[in-house]
PDB file of C-alpha atoms in Angstrom:
ATOM      1  CA  MET A   1     -29.258  -5.545  -4.754  1.00  0.00           C
ATOM      2  CA  ARG A   2     -26.974  -8.379  -5.265  1.00  0.00           C
ATOM      3  CA  ALA A   3     -25.997  -9.343  -8.659  1.00  0.00           C
ATOM      4  CA  ALA A   4     -23.379 -11.645 -10.283  1.00  0.00           C
ATOM      5  CA  ILE A   5     -20.840  -9.986 -12.403  1.00  0.00           C
ATOM      6  CA  ARG A   6     -17.425 -10.505 -14.063  1.00  0.00           C
ATOM      7  CA  GLU A   7     -15.001  -7.463 -14.780  1.00  0.00           C
ATOM      8  CA  ARG A   8     -12.371  -9.580 -16.594  1.00  0.00           C
ATOM      9  CA  TYR A   9     -12.429 -12.489 -18.678  1.00  0.00           C
ATOM     10  CA  GLY A  10     -11.455 -15.930 -17.427  1.00  0.00           C
ATOM     11  CA  ALA A  11     -12.436 -19.176 -15.702  1.00  0.00           C
ATOM     12  CA  PRO A  12     -15.947 -18.757 -13.922  1.00  0.00           C
ATOM     13  CA  LEU A  13     -14.596 -19.671 -10.593  1.00  0.00           C
ATOM     14  CA  ASP A  14     -11.672 -17.277 -11.048  1.00  0.00           C
ATOM     15  CA  VAL A  15     -13.626 -14.041 -12.490  1.00  0.00           C
ATOM     16  CA  VAL A  16     -17.184 -14.210 -11.263  1.00  0.00           C
ATOM     17  CA  ARG A  17     -18.216 -12.560  -8.092  1.00  0.00           C
ATOM     18  CA  VAL A  18     -21.547 -11.549  -6.486  1.00  0.00           C
ATOM     19  CA  VAL A  19     -21.599  -7.881  -5.356  1.00  0.00           C
ATOM     20  CA  ASP A  20     -23.999  -5.039  -4.366  1.00  0.00           C
ATOM     21  CA  ARG A  21     -25.100  -3.067  -7.161  1.00  0.00           C
ATOM     22  CA  PRO A  22     -27.530   0.021  -7.774  1.00  0.00           C
ATOM     23  CA  GLU A  23     -30.718  -1.251  -8.936  1.00  0.00           C
ATOM     24  CA  PRO A  24     -31.230  -0.832 -12.804  1.00  0.00           C
ATOM     25  CA  GLU A  25     -32.643   2.416 -14.103  1.00  0.00           C
ATOM     26  CA  LEU A  26     -36.050   2.265 -15.544  1.00  0.00           C
ATOM     27  CA  GLU A  27     -35.920   3.552 -19.167  1.00  0.00           C
ATOM     28  CA  PRO A  28     -39.386   4.208 -20.972  1.00  0.00           C
ATOM     29  CA  ASP A  29     -39.494   0.700 -22.514  1.00  0.00           C
ATOM     30  CA  ARG A  30     -38.220  -1.254 -19.792  1.00  0.00           C
ATOM     31  CA  VAL A  31     -39.879  -3.394 -17.110  1.00  0.00           C
ATOM     32  CA  LEU A  32     -38.437  -3.512 -13.334  1.00  0.00           C
ATOM     33  CA  ILE A  33     -38.797  -7.091 -12.365  1.00  0.00           C
ATOM     34  CA  ASP A  34     -38.185  -9.048  -8.858  1.00  0.00           C
ATOM     35  CA  VAL A  35     -36.251 -11.968 -10.261  1.00  0.00           C
ATOM     36  CA  ALA A  36     -37.624 -15.494  -9.398  1.00  0.00           C
ATOM     37  CA  ALA A  37     -34.895 -17.237 -11.168  1.00  0.00           C
ATOM     38  CA  GLY A  38     -32.237 -16.896 -13.922  1.00  0.00           C
ATOM     39  CA  GLY A  39     -31.747 -19.400 -16.373  1.00  0.00           C
ATOM     40  CA  LEU A  40     -28.167 -20.693 -17.566  1.00  0.00           C
ATOM     41  CA  ASN A  41     -27.114 -21.071 -20.984  1.00  0.00           C
ATOM     42  CA  SER A  42     -23.830 -21.953 -22.709  1.00  0.00           C
ATOM     43  CA  LEU A  43     -23.819 -18.290 -23.781  1.00  0.00           C
ATOM     44  CA  ASP A  44     -23.238 -17.595 -20.092  1.00  0.00           C
ATOM     45  CA  TRP A  45     -19.760 -19.434 -19.791  1.00  0.00           C
ATOM     46  CA  ARG A  46     -18.711 -18.400 -23.005  1.00  0.00           C
ATOM     47  CA  LEU A  47     -19.166 -14.600 -22.554  1.00  0.00           C
ATOM     48  CA  THR A  48     -17.339 -15.240 -19.248  1.00  0.00           C
ATOM     49  CA  ARG A  49     -14.354 -16.533 -20.969  1.00  0.00           C
ATOM     50  CA  ALA A  50     -14.825 -14.437 -23.960  1.00  0.00           C
ATOM     51  CA  MET A  51     -15.062 -17.968 -26.174  1.00  0.00           C
ATOM     52  CA  PRO A  52     -14.701 -17.627 -29.154  1.00  0.00           C
ATOM     53  CA  ALA A  53     -12.464 -14.598 -29.028  1.00  0.00           C
ATOM     54  CA  LEU A  54     -14.363 -12.864 -31.521  1.00  0.00           C
ATOM     55  CA  VAL A  55     -17.081 -12.077 -29.019  1.00  0.00           C
ATOM     56  CA  ARG A  56     -14.413  -9.491 -27.857  1.00  0.00           C
ATOM     57  CA  THR A  57     -15.400  -7.157 -30.900  1.00  0.00           C
ATOM     58  CA  SER A  58     -18.920  -6.809 -29.080  1.00  0.00           C
ATOM     59  CA  GLU A  59     -18.361  -7.220 -25.485  1.00  0.00           C
ATOM     60  CA  GLY A  60     -14.808  -5.349 -25.101  1.00  0.00           C
ATOM     61  CA  LEU A  61     -11.398  -6.196 -26.330  1.00  0.00           C
ATOM     62  CA  ARG A  62      -9.581  -6.306 -23.040  1.00  0.00           C
ATOM     63  CA  ALA A  63     -12.477  -6.556 -20.490  1.00  0.00           C
ATOM     64  CA  PRO A  64     -15.965  -6.641 -20.475  1.00  0.00           C
ATOM     65  CA  ARG A  65     -17.654  -3.331 -21.149  1.00  0.00           C
ATOM     66  CA  ASP A  66     -20.832  -4.670 -19.306  1.00  0.00           C
ATOM     67  CA  PRO A  67     -19.892  -6.688 -16.411  1.00  0.00           C
ATOM     68  CA  ARG A  68     -23.548  -7.908 -15.757  1.00  0.00           C
ATOM     69  CA  LEU A  69     -24.290 -11.964 -16.396  1.00  0.00           C
ATOM     70  CA  GLY A  70     -27.317 -13.679 -17.583  1.00  0.00           C
ATOM     71  CA  GLU A  71     -29.962 -13.381 -20.172  1.00  0.00           C
ATOM     72  CA  ASP A  72     -32.899 -15.643 -19.302  1.00  0.00           C
ATOM     73  CA  VAL A  73     -35.238 -14.514 -16.392  1.00  0.00           C
ATOM     74  CA  SER A  74     -38.588 -14.958 -15.057  1.00  0.00           C
ATOM     75  CA  GLY A  75     -40.164 -12.683 -11.945  1.00  0.00           C
ATOM     76  CA  THR A  76     -42.682 -10.289 -10.984  1.00  0.00           C
ATOM     77  CA  VAL A  77     -43.126  -6.869 -12.288  1.00  0.00           C
ATOM     78  CA  VAL A  78     -42.502  -4.066  -9.682  1.00  0.00           C
ATOM     79  CA  SER A  79     -42.717  -0.968 -11.977  1.00  0.00           C
ATOM     80  CA  VAL A  80     -42.818  -0.188 -15.677  1.00  0.00           C
ATOM     81  CA  GLY A  81     -41.451   2.576 -17.913  1.00  0.00           C
ATOM     82  CA  SER A  82     -43.580   5.373 -19.344  1.00  0.00           C
ATOM     83  CA  ALA A  83     -43.771   3.752 -22.838  1.00  0.00           C
ATOM     84  CA  VAL A  84     -44.869   0.137 -21.374  1.00  0.00           C
ATOM     85  CA  THR A  85     -48.428  -0.903 -22.250  1.00  0.00           C
ATOM     86  CA  ARG A  86     -48.394  -4.572 -21.786  1.00  0.00           C
ATOM     87  CA  PHE A  87     -47.526  -5.176 -18.246  1.00  0.00           C
ATOM     88  CA  ALA A  88     -48.240  -3.529 -14.606  1.00  0.00           C
ATOM     89  CA  PRO A  89     -47.022  -4.185 -11.408  1.00  0.00           C
ATOM     90  CA  GLY A  90     -47.720  -7.619  -9.806  1.00  0.00           C
ATOM     91  CA  ASP A  91     -47.612  -9.425 -13.528  1.00  0.00           C
ATOM     92  CA  ARG A  92     -45.665 -12.630 -13.630  1.00  0.00           C
ATOM     93  CA  VAL A  93     -43.510 -12.404 -16.861  1.00  0.00           C
ATOM     94  CA  PHE A  94     -40.547 -14.382 -18.458  1.00  0.00           C
ATOM     95  CA  GLY A  95     -38.225 -13.509 -21.134  1.00  0.00           C
ATOM     96  CA  GLN A  96     -34.587 -12.257 -21.812  1.00  0.00           C
ATOM     97  CA  GLY A  97     -32.827  -9.455 -20.402  1.00  0.00           C
ATOM     98  CA  ARG A  98     -28.912  -8.754 -19.580  1.00  0.00           C
ATOM     99  CA  GLY A  99     -28.250  -8.985 -16.092  1.00  0.00           C
ATOM    100  CA  SER A 100     -30.661 -11.566 -14.920  1.00  0.00           C
ATOM    101  CA  PHE A 101     -28.418 -13.159 -12.441  1.00  0.00           C
ATOM    102  CA  ALA A 102     -29.300 -10.514  -9.871  1.00  0.00           C
ATOM    103  CA  GLU A 103     -32.288  -9.807  -7.649  1.00  0.00           C
ATOM    104  CA  ARG A 104     -33.753  -7.315 -10.141  1.00  0.00           C
ATOM    105  CA  VAL A 105     -33.325  -6.662 -13.755  1.00  0.00           C
ATOM    106  CA  ALA A 106     -35.232  -4.408 -16.215  1.00  0.00           C
ATOM    107  CA  PRO A 107     -35.559  -5.935 -19.616  1.00  0.00           C
ATOM    108  CA  ARG A 108     -37.091  -4.118 -22.562  1.00  0.00           C
ATOM    109  CA  GLU A 109     -40.939  -4.716 -22.789  1.00  0.00           C
ATOM    110  CA  LYS A 110     -40.630  -6.577 -26.406  1.00  0.00           C
ATOM    111  CA  TYR A 111     -38.378  -9.269 -24.871  1.00  0.00           C
ATOM    112  CA  LEU A 112     -41.116 -10.207 -22.154  1.00  0.00           C
ATOM    113  CA  ALA A 113     -44.327 -12.292 -22.243  1.00  0.00           C
ATOM    114  CA  PRO A 114     -46.732 -13.443 -19.439  1.00  0.00           C
ATOM    115  CA  ALA A 115     -45.341 -16.463 -17.639  1.00  0.00           C
ATOM    116  CA  PRO A 116     -47.125 -19.826 -18.451  1.00  0.00           C
ATOM    117  CA  PRO A 117     -49.578 -20.455 -15.459  1.00  0.00           C
ATOM    118  CA  ALA A 118     -49.131 -24.246 -15.894  1.00  0.00           C
ATOM    119  CA  ILE A 119     -45.566 -24.218 -14.422  1.00  0.00           C
ATOM    120  CA  PRO A 120     -43.686 -22.529 -11.479  1.00  0.00           C
ATOM    121  CA  LEU A 121     -42.728 -19.034 -11.881  1.00  0.00           C
ATOM    122  CA  ALA A 122     -38.918 -19.826 -11.478  1.00  0.00           C
ATOM    123  CA  ASP A 123     -39.018 -22.538 -14.103  1.00  0.00           C
ATOM    124  CA  ALA A 124     -40.239 -20.176 -16.712  1.00  0.00           C
ATOM    125  CA  ALA A 125     -36.537 -18.605 -16.388  1.00  0.00           C
ATOM    126  CA  SER A 126     -35.549 -21.830 -18.412  1.00  0.00           C
ATOM    127  CA  LEU A 127     -37.709 -21.035 -21.535  1.00  0.00           C
ATOM    128  CA  ALA A 128     -36.464 -17.779 -23.549  1.00  0.00           C
ATOM    129  CA  VAL A 129     -33.017 -18.612 -25.174  1.00  0.00           C
ATOM    130  CA  ALA A 130     -33.385 -22.370 -25.294  1.00  0.00           C
ATOM    131  CA  GLY A 131     -36.944 -22.641 -25.919  1.00  0.00           C
ATOM    132  CA  THR A 132     -36.638 -20.033 -28.854  1.00  0.00           C
ATOM    133  CA  THR A 133     -33.624 -21.897 -30.269  1.00  0.00           C
ATOM    134  CA  ALA A 134     -35.444 -25.195 -30.399  1.00  0.00           C
ATOM    135  CA  LEU A 135     -38.690 -23.606 -31.747  1.00  0.00           C
ATOM    136  CA  GLN A 136     -37.024 -21.741 -34.549  1.00  0.00           C
ATOM    137  CA  ALA A 137     -35.017 -24.889 -35.170  1.00  0.00           C
ATOM    138  CA  ILE A 138     -38.067 -27.305 -35.559  1.00  0.00           C
ATOM    139  CA  GLN A 139     -39.923 -24.418 -37.495  1.00  0.00           C
ATOM    140  CA  PHE A 140     -37.079 -24.453 -40.305  1.00  0.00           C
ATOM    141  CA  ALA A 141     -38.843 -27.581 -41.397  1.00  0.00           C
ATOM    142  CA  SER A 142     -42.028 -25.850 -41.938  1.00  0.00           C
ATOM    143  CA  GLY A 143     -40.404 -22.926 -43.908  1.00  0.00           C
ATOM    144  CA  THR A 144     -38.967 -25.428 -46.544  1.00  0.00           C
ATOM    145  CA  GLY A 145     -42.421 -26.753 -47.285  1.00  0.00           C
ATOM    146  CA  HIS A 146     -41.791 -30.013 -45.390  1.00  0.00           C
ATOM    147  CA  GLY A 147     -43.485 -29.553 -42.186  1.00  0.00           C
ATOM    148  CA  LEU A 148     -43.129 -32.467 -39.496  1.00  0.00           C
ATOM    149  CA  GLY A 149     -45.835 -34.605 -38.707  1.00  0.00           C
ATOM    150  CA  PRO A 150     -46.362 -38.423 -38.412  1.00  0.00           C
ATOM    151  CA  GLY A 151     -44.151 -40.147 -40.685  1.00  0.00           C
ATOM    152  CA  SER A 152     -41.384 -37.630 -40.414  1.00  0.00           C
ATOM    153  CA  ARG A 153     -37.889 -38.379 -38.921  1.00  0.00           C
ATOM    154  CA  VAL A 154     -35.871 -35.876 -36.928  1.00  0.00           C
ATOM    155  CA  LEU A 155     -32.500 -36.207 -35.644  1.00  0.00           C
ATOM    156  CA  VAL A 156     -31.232 -34.174 -32.591  1.00  0.00           C
ATOM    157  CA  ILE A 157     -27.477 -34.200 -32.255  1.00  0.00           C
ATOM    158  CA  GLY A 158     -26.919 -33.047 -28.693  1.00  0.00           C
ATOM    159  CA  ALA A 159     -30.188 -34.106 -27.323  1.00  0.00           C
ATOM    160  CA  ALA A 160     -29.552 -33.831 -23.620  1.00  0.00           C
ATOM    161  CA  GLY A 161     -28.938 -30.190 -23.194  1.00  0.00           C
ATOM    162  CA  GLY A 162     -31.249 -27.496 -22.496  1.00  0.00           C
ATOM    163  CA  VAL A 163     -32.053 -26.626 -26.197  1.00  0.00           C
ATOM    164  CA  GLY A 164     -31.762 -30.376 -27.105  1.00  0.00           C
ATOM    165  CA  ALA A 165     -34.369 -31.499 -24.724  1.00  0.00           C
ATOM    166  CA  PHE A 166     -36.573 -28.940 -25.827  1.00  0.00           C
ATOM    167  CA  ALA A 167     -36.013 -29.848 -29.644  1.00  0.00           C
ATOM    168  CA  VAL A 168     -36.696 -33.411 -28.720  1.00  0.00           C
ATOM    169  CA  GLN A 169     -40.059 -32.403 -27.235  1.00  0.00           C
ATOM    170  CA  LEU A 170     -41.228 -30.070 -29.735  1.00  0.00           C
ATOM    171  CA  ALA A 171     -40.351 -32.600 -32.593  1.00  0.00           C
ATOM    172  CA  ALA A 172     -41.954 -35.437 -30.764  1.00  0.00           C
ATOM    173  CA  ALA A 173     -45.386 -33.172 -30.285  1.00  0.00           C
ATOM    174  CA  THR A 174     -45.545 -33.037 -33.952  1.00  0.00           C
ATOM    175  CA  GLY A 175     -46.055 -36.757 -34.404  1.00  0.00           C
ATOM    176  CA  ALA A 176     -42.475 -37.153 -35.793  1.00  0.00           C
ATOM    177  CA  GLU A 177     -40.168 -40.306 -34.948  1.00  0.00           C
ATOM    178  CA  VAL A 178     -37.381 -38.579 -33.077  1.00  0.00           C
ATOM    179  CA  THR A 179     -33.780 -39.760 -32.811  1.00  0.00           C
ATOM    180  CA  GLY A 180     -31.368 -38.353 -30.027  1.00  0.00           C
ATOM    181  CA  VAL A 181     -27.816 -38.293 -30.006  1.00  0.00           C
ATOM    182  CA  CYS A 182     -25.997 -38.160 -26.841  1.00  0.00           C
ATOM    183  CA  SER A 183     -23.456 -40.207 -24.497  1.00  0.00           C
ATOM    184  CA  GLY A 184     -24.787 -43.479 -23.253  1.00  0.00           C
ATOM    185  CA  ALA A 185     -25.308 -42.132 -19.645  1.00  0.00           C
ATOM    186  CA  LYS A 186     -27.794 -39.432 -20.977  1.00  0.00           C
ATOM    187  CA  ALA A 187     -29.937 -41.721 -22.920  1.00  0.00           C
ATOM    188  CA  ASP A 188     -32.608 -42.594 -20.580  1.00  0.00           C
ATOM    189  CA  PHE A 189     -33.121 -38.950 -20.188  1.00  0.00           C
ATOM    190  CA  VAL A 190     -33.401 -38.197 -23.905  1.00  0.00           C
ATOM    191  CA  ARG A 191     -35.694 -40.868 -24.038  1.00  0.00           C
ATOM    192  CA  SER A 192     -37.678 -39.535 -21.257  1.00  0.00           C
ATOM    193  CA  GLN A 193     -38.154 -36.203 -23.561  1.00  0.00           C
ATOM    194  CA  GLY A 194     -39.891 -38.205 -26.272  1.00  0.00           C
ATOM    195  CA  ALA A 195     -36.988 -39.695 -28.216  1.00  0.00           C
ATOM    196  CA  ALA A 196     -38.045 -43.079 -29.842  1.00  0.00           C
ATOM    197  CA  HIS A 197     -34.574 -43.669 -30.535  1.00  0.00           C
ATOM    198  CA  VAL A 198     -30.830 -42.827 -29.083  1.00  0.00           C
ATOM    199  CA  ILE A 199     -27.612 -43.183 -30.369  1.00  0.00           C
ATOM    200  CA  ASP A 200     -24.644 -43.035 -28.168  1.00  0.00           C
ATOM    201  CA  TYR A 201     -22.204 -41.018 -30.189  1.00  0.00           C
ATOM    202  CA  THR A 202     -19.158 -42.237 -28.435  1.00  0.00           C
ATOM    203  CA  THR A 203     -19.838 -45.910 -29.338  1.00  0.00           C
ATOM    204  CA  GLN A 204     -22.121 -45.933 -32.328  1.00  0.00           C
ATOM    205  CA  GLU A 205     -21.917 -44.446 -35.996  1.00  0.00           C
ATOM    206  CA  ILE A 206     -24.865 -41.883 -36.608  1.00  0.00           C
ATOM    207  CA  ALA A 207     -26.821 -43.222 -39.031  1.00  0.00           C
ATOM    208  CA  GLY A 208     -30.237 -43.239 -40.989  1.00  0.00           C
ATOM    209  CA  GLU A 209     -32.209 -40.857 -43.115  1.00  0.00           C
ATOM    210  CA  TYR A 210     -33.954 -37.629 -41.540  1.00  0.00           C
ATOM    211  CA  ASP A 211     -36.172 -35.099 -42.738  1.00  0.00           C
ATOM    212  CA  LEU A 212     -34.621 -32.608 -40.347  1.00  0.00           C
ATOM    213  CA  ILE A 213     -31.283 -32.705 -38.586  1.00  0.00           C
ATOM    214  CA  VAL A 214     -30.940 -30.343 -35.602  1.00  0.00           C
ATOM    215  CA  GLU A 215     -27.127 -30.141 -34.881  1.00  0.00           C
ATOM    216  CA  LEU A 216     -26.343 -28.706 -31.444  1.00  0.00           C
ATOM    217  CA  ALA A 217     -23.084 -30.345 -31.157  1.00  0.00           C
ATOM    218  CA  VAL A 218     -20.387 -31.069 -33.570  1.00  0.00           C
ATOM    219  CA  THR A 219     -19.857 -34.811 -34.357  1.00  0.00           C
ATOM    220  CA  ALA A 220     -18.935 -35.048 -37.950  1.00  0.00           C
ATOM    221  CA  SER A 221     -18.423 -32.768 -41.199  1.00  0.00           C
ATOM    222  CA  VAL A 222     -21.166 -30.740 -42.441  1.00  0.00           C
ATOM    223  CA  ARG A 223     -21.201 -32.720 -45.509  1.00  0.00           C
ATOM    224  CA  ARG A 224     -21.094 -36.051 -43.723  1.00  0.00           C
ATOM    225  CA  THR A 225     -24.083 -34.834 -41.381  1.00  0.00           C
ATOM    226  CA  ALA A 226     -26.141 -33.675 -44.569  1.00  0.00           C
ATOM    227  CA  SER A 227     -25.735 -36.948 -46.263  1.00  0.00           C
ATOM    228  CA  LEU A 228     -28.041 -38.421 -43.741  1.00  0.00           C
ATOM    229  CA  LEU A 229     -30.967 -36.141 -45.042  1.00  0.00           C
ATOM    230  CA  ARG A 230     -33.870 -37.512 -47.074  1.00  0.00           C
ATOM    231  CA  PRO A 231     -34.747 -35.343 -50.401  1.00  0.00           C
ATOM    232  CA  GLY A 232     -36.061 -32.234 -49.460  1.00  0.00           C
ATOM    233  CA  GLY A 233     -34.827 -32.507 -45.876  1.00  0.00           C
ATOM    234  CA  THR A 234     -32.947 -29.717 -43.780  1.00  0.00           C
ATOM    235  CA  LEU A 235     -29.693 -29.724 -41.703  1.00  0.00           C
ATOM    236  CA  VAL A 236     -30.037 -26.882 -39.173  1.00  0.00           C
ATOM    237  CA  LEU A 237     -26.768 -25.749 -37.577  1.00  0.00           C
ATOM    238  CA  SER A 238     -26.505 -24.438 -34.145  1.00  0.00           C
ATOM    239  CA  SER A 239     -22.874 -25.148 -33.230  1.00  0.00           C
ATOM    240  CA  GLY A 240     -19.166 -24.559 -34.235  1.00  0.00           C
ATOM    241  CA  ASP A 241     -15.951 -26.278 -34.411  1.00  0.00           C
ATOM    242  CA  GLY A 242     -13.660 -23.263 -35.056  1.00  0.00           C
ATOM    243  CA  GLY A 243     -12.180 -23.432 -31.614  1.00  0.00           C
ATOM    244  CA  ALA A 244     -11.354 -20.511 -28.970  1.00  0.00           C
ATOM    245  CA  LEU A 245     -10.778 -18.072 -31.926  1.00  0.00           C
ATOM    246  CA  LEU A 246     -13.313 -18.428 -34.432  1.00  0.00           C
ATOM    247  CA  GLY A 247     -15.967 -20.681 -33.083  1.00  0.00           C
ATOM    248  CA  PRO A 248     -19.024 -21.062 -35.512  1.00  0.00           C
ATOM    249  CA  LEU A 249     -17.307 -19.372 -38.347  1.00  0.00           C
ATOM    250  CA  PRO A 250     -15.946 -21.978 -40.407  1.00  0.00           C
ATOM    251  CA  ARG A 251     -19.297 -24.025 -40.045  1.00  0.00           C
ATOM    252  CA  ILE A 252     -21.113 -21.291 -41.347  1.00  0.00           C
ATOM    253  CA  ALA A 253     -18.906 -20.646 -44.256  1.00  0.00           C
ATOM    254  CA  ARG A 254     -19.149 -24.632 -45.395  1.00  0.00           C
ATOM    255  CA  SER A 255     -23.017 -24.371 -44.718  1.00  0.00           C
ATOM    256  CA  ALA A 256     -23.060 -21.371 -47.526  1.00  0.00           C
ATOM    257  CA  PHE A 257     -22.768 -23.830 -50.305  1.00  0.00           C
ATOM    258  CA  ASP A 258     -25.410 -26.112 -49.541  1.00  0.00           C
ATOM    259  CA  ARG A 259     -29.242 -25.070 -50.031  1.00  0.00           C
ATOM    260  CA  ARG A 260     -30.160 -28.154 -47.495  1.00  0.00           C
ATOM    261  CA  VAL A 261     -28.093 -26.642 -44.678  1.00  0.00           C
ATOM    262  CA  ARG A 262     -29.119 -23.672 -42.550  1.00  0.00           C
ATOM    263  CA  MET A 263     -27.316 -21.671 -39.791  1.00  0.00           C
ATOM    264  CA  LEU A 264     -29.419 -20.779 -36.784  1.00  0.00           C
ATOM    265  CA  ALA A 265     -29.252 -17.431 -35.316  1.00  0.00           C
ATOM    266  CA  ALA A 266     -31.969 -17.629 -33.039  1.00  0.00           C
ATOM    267  CA  GLN A 267     -33.605 -14.239 -32.164  1.00  0.00           C
ATOM    268  CA  THR A 268     -36.202 -13.718 -29.182  1.00  0.00           C
ATOM    269  CA  THR A 269     -39.249 -11.841 -30.119  1.00  0.00           C
ATOM    270  CA  THR A 270     -42.582 -11.201 -28.451  1.00  0.00           C
ATOM    271  CA  ASP A 271     -44.394 -13.731 -30.739  1.00  0.00           C
ATOM    272  CA  THR A 272     -41.661 -16.328 -29.879  1.00  0.00           C
ATOM    273  CA  LEU A 273     -42.169 -15.881 -26.231  1.00  0.00           C
ATOM    274  CA  LEU A 274     -46.043 -15.978 -26.559  1.00  0.00           C
ATOM    275  CA  GLU A 275     -45.733 -19.246 -28.462  1.00  0.00           C
ATOM    276  CA  LEU A 276     -43.575 -20.859 -25.819  1.00  0.00           C
ATOM    277  CA  THR A 277     -46.323 -19.984 -23.308  1.00  0.00           C
ATOM    278  CA  ARG A 278     -48.928 -21.522 -25.493  1.00  0.00           C
ATOM    279  CA  LEU A 279     -46.804 -24.616 -25.989  1.00  0.00           C
ATOM    280  CA  VAL A 280     -46.097 -24.957 -22.316  1.00  0.00           C
ATOM    281  CA  ASP A 281     -49.895 -24.417 -21.237  1.00  0.00           C
ATOM    282  CA  ALA A 282     -50.846 -27.038 -24.098  1.00  0.00           C
ATOM    283  CA  GLY A 283     -48.407 -29.523 -22.611  1.00  0.00           C
ATOM    284  CA  SER A 284     -46.236 -29.913 -25.499  1.00  0.00           C
ATOM    285  CA  LEU A 285     -43.339 -28.189 -23.947  1.00  0.00           C
ATOM    286  CA  ARG A 286     -42.143 -28.540 -20.427  1.00  0.00           C
ATOM    287  CA  PRO A 287     -38.941 -27.236 -18.552  1.00  0.00           C
ATOM    288  CA  VAL A 288     -36.831 -30.196 -16.974  1.00  0.00           C
ATOM    289  CA  ILE A 289     -34.903 -28.252 -14.404  1.00  0.00           C
ATOM    290  CA  THR A 290     -32.240 -30.774 -13.019  1.00  0.00           C
ATOM    291  CA  GLU A 291     -30.430 -28.492 -10.788  1.00  0.00           C
ATOM    292  CA  ARG A 292     -31.027 -25.145  -9.030  1.00  0.00           C
ATOM    293  CA  TYR A 293     -28.145 -22.787  -7.352  1.00  0.00           C
ATOM    294  CA  PRO A 294     -28.633 -19.809  -5.209  1.00  0.00           C
ATOM    295  CA  LEU A 295     -27.197 -16.590  -6.473  1.00  0.00           C
ATOM    296  CA  ASP A 296     -24.232 -16.677  -4.277  1.00  0.00           C
ATOM    297  CA  ARG A 297     -23.135 -19.638  -6.090  1.00  0.00           C
ATOM    298  CA  ALA A 298     -23.200 -18.209  -9.482  1.00  0.00           C
ATOM    299  CA  ALA A 299     -19.664 -18.870 -10.163  1.00  0.00           C
ATOM    300  CA  GLU A 300     -20.001 -22.512  -9.192  1.00  0.00           C
ATOM    301  CA  ALA A 301     -23.139 -22.779 -11.537  1.00  0.00           C
ATOM    302  CA  ILE A 302     -21.608 -21.386 -14.494  1.00  0.00           C
ATOM    303  CA  ALA A 303     -18.555 -23.494 -14.294  1.00  0.00           C
ATOM    304  CA  HIS A 304     -20.602 -26.630 -13.935  1.00  0.00           C
ATOM    305  CA  LEU A 305     -22.529 -25.964 -16.937  1.00  0.00           C
ATOM    306  CA  GLU A 306     -19.076 -25.415 -18.875  1.00  0.00           C
ATOM    307  CA  ARG A 307     -18.102 -28.961 -17.753  1.00  0.00           C
ATOM    308  CA  GLY A 308     -20.982 -30.127 -20.209  1.00  0.00           C
ATOM    309  CA  HIS A 309     -22.429 -32.599 -18.060  1.00  0.00           C
ATOM    310  CA  THR A 310     -25.609 -30.965 -17.444  1.00  0.00           C
ATOM    311  CA  LEU A 311     -29.028 -32.575 -18.426  1.00  0.00           C
ATOM    312  CA  GLY A 312     -31.641 -30.012 -19.175  1.00  0.00           C
ATOM    313  CA  LYS A 313     -31.586 -26.913 -17.444  1.00  0.00           C
ATOM    314  CA  VAL A 314     -30.036 -25.361 -14.767  1.00  0.00           C
ATOM    315  CA  LEU A 315     -31.409 -22.281 -12.748  1.00  0.00           C
ATOM    316  CA  LEU A 316     -30.029 -19.498 -10.350  1.00  0.00           C
ATOM    317  CA  GLU A 317     -32.572 -18.494  -7.646  1.00  0.00           C
ATOM    318  CA  PRO A 318     -31.818 -15.198  -5.654  1.00  0.00           C
TER     319      PRO A 318
END
């Protein structure tokens, strides 16, 4: 099968190649999938470059221990391992599994769910990582006892990207008044996702009072951003300003001293994936796919995402 790999760290156009590789082995808890699409996330270019450098402690100090690329996936089940009980050949599924930038991949059963019938199968590849991150960010408001609804105000900083667009949609679906922060060129896109207001961070100061702030891009200090919270509000951080070495660690450290601030480390679970399917089928969440690349152009797609000009989600299709 064909698969995108990188065997050393560096710029995507320099190190990412599409090669022939053996099909993945089918372990007892894994599901072999014919890939309909792999969804791109910022994680993909960060792992390609080993940024921040701390990722080398898990990925490999000098070179990647695992050359495969891609996490988000959707496709059709080919075969299942001996311990798999929820899926059978022919099922349409989506979820998360390393190596999804390939013609076939074999994720663990617990990281898969039935694909939402309401959208094309390939589009479901956009959901797992970004959808989980957005959903769990919005759920932080409920966890503090201040659930969102009419009269609530939500600020999404970095509202035009894959996670940001989903966060705007999910917050708007609760009836909350949503303000998105992005560049002026992306304002119309953010409004189309459900934002009532848009702040152009390049020309305007971020102001107002909010019950929930989802920070997906750094525009100010934690203290300054938290000052925009209403009493009982929550600031959810999913960003970092520690540069190529430390990434989010400095921001994590600063958030530890403020009970209003939560650092989000999203985790894909079966329940989360099932909830994403429900939200899509209910019309509360819709993937916005702005670009599709063939697998042979994987390096180009990852490089494009790294430049930061993407709206919504980008897919790789074998």
